[in-house]
Short mmCIF file of C-alpha atoms in Angstrom, two decimals:
data_model
loop_
_atom_site.label_atom_id
_atom_site.label_comp_id
_atom_site.label_asym_id
_atom_site.label_seq_id
_atom_site.Cartn_x
_atom_site.Cartn_y
_atom_site.Cartn_z
CA MET X 19 85.59 5.09 -132.62
CA LYS X 20 82.68 3.32 -134.27
CA LYS X 21 80.65 0.85 -132.24
CA SER X 22 78.95 -2.44 -132.97
CA VAL X 23 75.16 -2.62 -132.81
CA CYS X 24 72.65 -5.44 -132.50
CA ILE X 25 69.06 -4.89 -133.69
CA ILE X 26 66.45 -7.25 -132.21
CA ASP X 27 63.07 -6.84 -133.90
CA ASP X 28 60.70 -9.36 -135.47
CA ASP X 29 59.58 -6.98 -138.26
CA GLU X 30 61.72 -7.80 -141.29
CA ILE X 31 60.67 -4.65 -143.16
CA TYR X 32 61.71 -2.52 -140.19
CA GLN X 33 65.00 -4.43 -140.10
CA LYS X 34 65.69 -3.56 -143.76
CA ILE X 35 64.90 0.11 -143.17
CA VAL X 36 67.06 0.27 -140.04
CA SER X 37 69.94 -1.51 -141.79
CA LYS X 38 69.99 1.28 -144.40
CA MET X 39 69.85 3.90 -141.66
CA VAL X 40 72.67 2.24 -139.72
CA GLU X 41 74.75 2.23 -142.87
CA ARG X 42 73.95 5.88 -143.69
CA SER X 43 74.66 7.03 -140.15
CA GLY X 44 78.30 6.01 -140.51
CA SER X 45 78.36 5.50 -136.73
CA PHE X 46 78.70 1.73 -136.49
CA SER X 47 81.53 -0.64 -137.32
CA GLU X 48 79.28 -3.69 -137.46
CA ALA X 49 75.59 -4.54 -137.21
CA LYS X 50 73.90 -7.82 -136.31
CA TYR X 51 70.20 -8.39 -136.87
CA PHE X 52 67.88 -10.84 -135.12
CA THR X 53 64.16 -11.43 -135.63
CA GLN X 54 63.87 -13.68 -132.56
CA SER X 55 64.87 -12.82 -129.01
CA ILE X 56 65.94 -16.37 -128.26
CA GLN X 57 68.56 -16.28 -131.01
CA ALA X 58 69.69 -12.83 -129.91
CA LEU X 59 70.01 -13.96 -126.29
CA ASP X 60 72.15 -16.91 -127.36
CA TYR X 61 74.37 -14.56 -129.36
CA LEU X 62 74.67 -12.09 -126.46
CA LYS X 63 75.55 -14.88 -124.02
CA ASN X 64 78.30 -16.21 -126.25
CA GLU X 65 79.54 -13.16 -128.13
CA GLY X 66 77.95 -10.31 -126.25
CA SER X 67 81.26 -8.73 -125.34
CA LEU X 68 81.58 -7.89 -129.02
CA THR X 69 78.31 -5.94 -129.01
CA GLU X 70 78.35 -2.44 -127.58
CA ILE X 71 74.77 -1.35 -128.33
CA VAL X 72 71.50 -3.29 -128.50
CA LEU X 73 68.29 -1.83 -129.92
CA LEU X 74 65.49 -4.04 -128.61
CA ASP X 75 61.83 -4.19 -129.63
CA ILE X 76 59.48 -5.22 -126.82
CA ASN X 77 56.57 -6.70 -128.80
CA MET X 78 57.77 -9.94 -130.35
CA PRO X 79 56.48 -13.53 -130.49
CA GLN X 80 57.89 -16.41 -128.43
CA MET X 81 60.11 -14.31 -126.14
CA ASP X 82 59.24 -10.62 -126.01
CA GLY X 83 61.68 -7.87 -125.12
CA TRP X 84 60.59 -7.80 -121.48
CA GLN X 85 61.27 -11.52 -121.12
CA LEU X 86 64.67 -11.06 -122.73
CA LEU X 87 65.51 -8.26 -120.28
CA ARG X 88 64.40 -10.40 -117.32
CA GLU X 89 66.52 -13.30 -118.56
CA ILE X 90 69.55 -11.02 -118.84
CA SER X 91 68.90 -9.45 -115.43
CA GLU X 92 68.49 -12.78 -113.67
CA ASN X 93 71.03 -14.97 -115.46
CA GLN X 94 73.42 -12.82 -117.49
CA PRO X 95 73.77 -9.47 -115.66
CA ALA X 96 77.30 -8.96 -117.02
CA ILE X 97 75.70 -8.22 -120.41
CA PHE X 98 74.32 -4.99 -118.93
CA GLN X 99 77.83 -3.99 -117.85
CA GLN X 100 79.37 -4.34 -121.30
CA THR X 101 76.41 -3.49 -123.55
CA SER X 102 74.18 -0.42 -123.72
CA ILE X 103 70.61 -1.65 -124.24
CA TYR X 104 67.86 0.63 -125.54
CA ILE X 105 64.23 -0.26 -126.04
CA VAL X 106 63.02 0.82 -129.49
CA SER X 107 59.27 0.39 -129.75
CA SER X 108 56.20 1.70 -131.50
CA SER X 109 54.43 1.59 -128.14
CA ILE X 110 53.35 4.96 -126.82
CA ALA X 111 51.84 3.42 -123.68
CA GLU X 112 53.04 5.09 -120.51
CA SER X 113 52.86 1.68 -118.83
CA ASP X 114 55.68 0.46 -121.09
CA ARG X 115 57.86 3.43 -120.12
CA GLU X 116 57.11 2.72 -116.47
CA LYS X 117 57.91 -0.97 -116.94
CA ALA X 118 61.24 0.00 -118.50
CA LYS X 119 62.15 1.69 -115.21
CA MET X 120 62.16 -1.78 -113.61
CA PHE X 121 65.41 -2.34 -115.51
CA PRO X 122 67.73 0.41 -114.27
CA ALA X 123 70.53 -0.81 -116.52
CA LEU X 124 68.54 0.17 -119.63
CA LYS X 125 70.03 3.20 -121.32
CA GLY X 126 66.78 4.53 -122.76
CA PHE X 127 63.39 4.11 -124.41
CA ILE X 128 63.18 5.26 -128.03
CA THR X 129 59.85 5.54 -129.82
CA LYS X 130 59.73 4.33 -133.42
CA PRO X 131 60.38 5.40 -136.03
CA ILE X 132 64.05 5.74 -135.19
CA THR X 133 66.00 8.36 -137.12
CA ILE X 134 69.56 8.59 -138.36
CA SER X 135 70.20 11.43 -135.91
CA LYS X 136 68.90 9.28 -133.03
CA LEU X 137 71.18 6.43 -134.14
CA LYS X 138 74.11 8.84 -134.06
CA GLU X 139 73.11 9.98 -130.56
CA VAL X 140 72.95 6.37 -129.38
CA ALA X 141 76.36 5.63 -130.91
CA GLU X 142 77.81 8.65 -129.10
CA ASN X 143 76.06 7.73 -125.81
CA LYS X 144 74.04 10.93 -125.89
CA ALA X 145 70.59 9.31 -126.04
#
């Protein structure tokens, strides 16, 4: 069964590339795209039960990915129970991987660029 995915990343070019990859993977029934964490958080609060996978960038303006994860952890923990959240970042800093461990509900940390095969793994819960 195909899953729904939500991509949260402020880079519009990356979003266009990933949208093509999501389409080509054939693994997702629906995809939502957000360039701002605040909008994504609002969506997840209100319609999050419809989203099975979130691919979250950590370096964004206004509210970064870490702040979004803290907000979910503190005020919307049910989102973690119904949605598999993965960090997808260009960061290669070990400190970011260590920081990710502070959120045990995260399903993984994926280094950009993401690939079609990695999207398929995520959709099949193998990543």
